Coordinates of C-alpha atoms in Angstrom, one line a residue:
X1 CA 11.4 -16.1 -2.4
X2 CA 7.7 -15.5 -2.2
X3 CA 5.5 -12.2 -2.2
X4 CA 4.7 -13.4 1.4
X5 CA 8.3 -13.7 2.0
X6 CA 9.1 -10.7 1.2
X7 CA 6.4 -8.9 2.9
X8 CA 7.3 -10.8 6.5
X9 CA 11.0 -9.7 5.9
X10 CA 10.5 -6.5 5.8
X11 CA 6.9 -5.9 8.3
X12 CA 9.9 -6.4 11.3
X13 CA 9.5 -7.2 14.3
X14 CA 6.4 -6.4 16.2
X15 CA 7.1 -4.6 19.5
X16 CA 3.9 -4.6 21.4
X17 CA 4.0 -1.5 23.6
X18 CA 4.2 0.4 19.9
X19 CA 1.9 -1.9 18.4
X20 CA -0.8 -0.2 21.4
X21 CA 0.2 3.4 19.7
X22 CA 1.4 2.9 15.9
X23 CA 0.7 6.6 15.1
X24 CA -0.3 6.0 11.3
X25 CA -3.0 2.8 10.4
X26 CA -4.1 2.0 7.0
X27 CA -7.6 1.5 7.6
X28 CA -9.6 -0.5 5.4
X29 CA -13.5 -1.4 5.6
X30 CA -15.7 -3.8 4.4
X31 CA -17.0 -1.5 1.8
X32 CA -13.7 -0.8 0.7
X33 CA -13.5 -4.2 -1.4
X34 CA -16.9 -4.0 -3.2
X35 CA -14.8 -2.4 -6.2
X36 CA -12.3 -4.9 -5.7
X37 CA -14.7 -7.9 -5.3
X38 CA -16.7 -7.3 -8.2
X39 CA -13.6 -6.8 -10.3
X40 CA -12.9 -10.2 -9.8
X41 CA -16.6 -10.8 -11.7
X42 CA -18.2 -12.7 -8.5
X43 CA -21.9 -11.9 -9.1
X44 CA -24.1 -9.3 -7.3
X45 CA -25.4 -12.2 -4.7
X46 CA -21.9 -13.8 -4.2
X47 CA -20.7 -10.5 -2.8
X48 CA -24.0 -9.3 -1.2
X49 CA -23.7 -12.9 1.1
X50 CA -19.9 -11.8 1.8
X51 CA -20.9 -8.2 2.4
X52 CA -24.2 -9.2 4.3
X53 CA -25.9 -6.2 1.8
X54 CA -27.6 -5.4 -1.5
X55 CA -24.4 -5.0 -4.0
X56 CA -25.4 -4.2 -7.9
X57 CA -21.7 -4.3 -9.3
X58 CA -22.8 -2.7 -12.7
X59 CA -22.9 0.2 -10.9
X60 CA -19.5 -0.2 -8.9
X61 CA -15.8 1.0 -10.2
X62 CA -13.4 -1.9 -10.3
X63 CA -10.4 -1.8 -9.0
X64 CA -7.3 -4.2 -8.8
X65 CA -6.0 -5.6 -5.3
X66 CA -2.9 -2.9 -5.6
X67 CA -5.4 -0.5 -5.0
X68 CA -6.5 -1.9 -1.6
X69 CA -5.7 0.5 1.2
X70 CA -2.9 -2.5 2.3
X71 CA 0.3 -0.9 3.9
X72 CA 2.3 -3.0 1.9
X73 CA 2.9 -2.7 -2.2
X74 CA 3.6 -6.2 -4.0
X75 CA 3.2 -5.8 -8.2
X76 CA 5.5 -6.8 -11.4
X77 CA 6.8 -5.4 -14.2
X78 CA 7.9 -7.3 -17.9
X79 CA 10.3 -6.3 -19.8
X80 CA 7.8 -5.7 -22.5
X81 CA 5.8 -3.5 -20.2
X82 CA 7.7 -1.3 -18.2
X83 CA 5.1 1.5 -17.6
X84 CA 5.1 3.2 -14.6
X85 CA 2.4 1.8 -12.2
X86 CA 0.8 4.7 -9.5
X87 CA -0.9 3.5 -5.8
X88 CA -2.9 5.6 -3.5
X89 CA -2.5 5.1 0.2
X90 CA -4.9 6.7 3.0
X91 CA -3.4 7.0 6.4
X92 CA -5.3 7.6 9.6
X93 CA -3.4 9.7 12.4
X94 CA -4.0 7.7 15.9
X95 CA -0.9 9.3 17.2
X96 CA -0.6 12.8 18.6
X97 CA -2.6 15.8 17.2
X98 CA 0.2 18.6 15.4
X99 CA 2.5 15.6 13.9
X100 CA 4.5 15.4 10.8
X101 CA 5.6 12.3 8.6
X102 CA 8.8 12.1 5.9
X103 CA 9.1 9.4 4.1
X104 CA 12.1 7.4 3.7
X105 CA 12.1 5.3 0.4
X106 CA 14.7 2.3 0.1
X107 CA 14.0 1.5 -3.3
X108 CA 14.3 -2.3 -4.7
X109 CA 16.9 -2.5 -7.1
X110 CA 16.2 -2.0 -10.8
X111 CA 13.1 0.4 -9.8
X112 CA 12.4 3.8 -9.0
X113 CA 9.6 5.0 -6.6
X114 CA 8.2 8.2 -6.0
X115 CA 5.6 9.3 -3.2
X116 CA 3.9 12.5 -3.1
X117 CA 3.5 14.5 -0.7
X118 CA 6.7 13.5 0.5
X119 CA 5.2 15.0 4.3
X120 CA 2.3 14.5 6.2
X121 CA 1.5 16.8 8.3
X122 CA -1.4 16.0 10.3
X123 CA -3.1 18.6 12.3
X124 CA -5.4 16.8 14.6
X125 CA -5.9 13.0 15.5
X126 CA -8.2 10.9 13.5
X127 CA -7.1 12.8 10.6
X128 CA -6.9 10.9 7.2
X129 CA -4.2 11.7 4.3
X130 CA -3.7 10.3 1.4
X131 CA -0.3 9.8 -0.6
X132 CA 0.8 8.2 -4.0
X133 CA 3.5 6.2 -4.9
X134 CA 4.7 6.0 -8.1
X135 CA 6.9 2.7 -9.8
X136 CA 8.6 2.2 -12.7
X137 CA 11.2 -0.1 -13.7
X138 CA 14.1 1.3 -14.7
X139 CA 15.4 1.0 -18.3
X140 CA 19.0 -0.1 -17.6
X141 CA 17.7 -2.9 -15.2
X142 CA 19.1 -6.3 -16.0
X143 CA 17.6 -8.0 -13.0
X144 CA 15.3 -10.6 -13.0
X145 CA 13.5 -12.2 -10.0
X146 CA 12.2 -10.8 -6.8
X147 CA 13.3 -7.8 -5.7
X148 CA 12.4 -5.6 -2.6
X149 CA 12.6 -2.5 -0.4
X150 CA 10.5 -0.1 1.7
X151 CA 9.1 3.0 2.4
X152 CA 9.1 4.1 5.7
X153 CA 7.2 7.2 6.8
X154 CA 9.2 8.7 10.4
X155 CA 8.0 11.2 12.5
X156 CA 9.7 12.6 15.7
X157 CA 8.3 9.7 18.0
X158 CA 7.4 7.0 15.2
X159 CA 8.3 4.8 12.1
X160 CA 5.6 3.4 10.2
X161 CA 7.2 0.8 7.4
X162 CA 5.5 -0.8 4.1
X163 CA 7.4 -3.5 2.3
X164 CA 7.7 -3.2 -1.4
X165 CA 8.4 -6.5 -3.3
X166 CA 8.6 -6.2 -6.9
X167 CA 8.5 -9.2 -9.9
X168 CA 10.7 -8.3 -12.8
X169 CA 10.4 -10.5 -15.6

């Protein structure tokens, strides 16, 4: 099974009278993937003519695609290297004003994750939190292959899901 496997299992179904009111989005903007882009060493003018603007990546951070503000988490751990790897997710409110999230974690087998704050509360819409999700491979783990899960952050009226697919080699 594929990464993109794993991410359409686990997306769902779309039901399009909540797709008009989702409550949480992960917004992403153009800007967003100049640290991205220039970590990838394209040069200043091959992401100015995908930007359509002036980019100088000597002075931009770099940052890998896990870092992308994607509601979805797809990364791999070795044996060799089990360190714990850390995301940060920004979600924009477009639900009501005065709503709280918990998130529900259905962890893939063989790894643990952690997200902090483990509740959103958002006090007004268009409001923008952030939370970080922590992974690490456990050390009794024997699998090997594609593994996956979800976190799923629920509020009174809403569920908003993110696949998790996982390589351990």
């Amino acid at each position: 099974m594929t990464h993109k496997q794993v991410i359409q299992n686990y997306t769902g179904h779309v039901n399009p009278s909540r797709a008009n009111n989702p409550g949480l989005v992960y917004d992403i903007q153009p800007e967003d993937y100049i640290p991205y882009l220039c970590g990838l060493n394209y040069t200043d003018r091959q992401v100015s003519s995908i930007l359509q603007r002036n980019v100088n990546c000597s002075a931009e951070s770099r940052i890998p695609e896990a870092q992308l503000n994607y509601p979805s988490f797809a990364l791999t751990f070795s044996s060799f290297q089990p360190t714990a790897q850390t995301y940060t997710r920004t979600v924009t409110n477009v639900g009501e004003a005065n709503s709280s999230y918990v998130v529900k974690i259905v962890p893939p087998p063989g790894v643990d994750v952690a997200v902090e704050p483990s509740k959103l509360d958002f006090l007004e819409v268009n409001q923008k939190l952030q939370y970080h999700v922590t992974f690490s491979r456990q050390n009794s783990t024997t699998n090997i292959g594609v593994v996956q899960g979800y976190l799923q952050w629920n509020s009174s009226r809403r569920s908003v899901r993110s696949p998790i697919a996982v390589i351990l080699r």
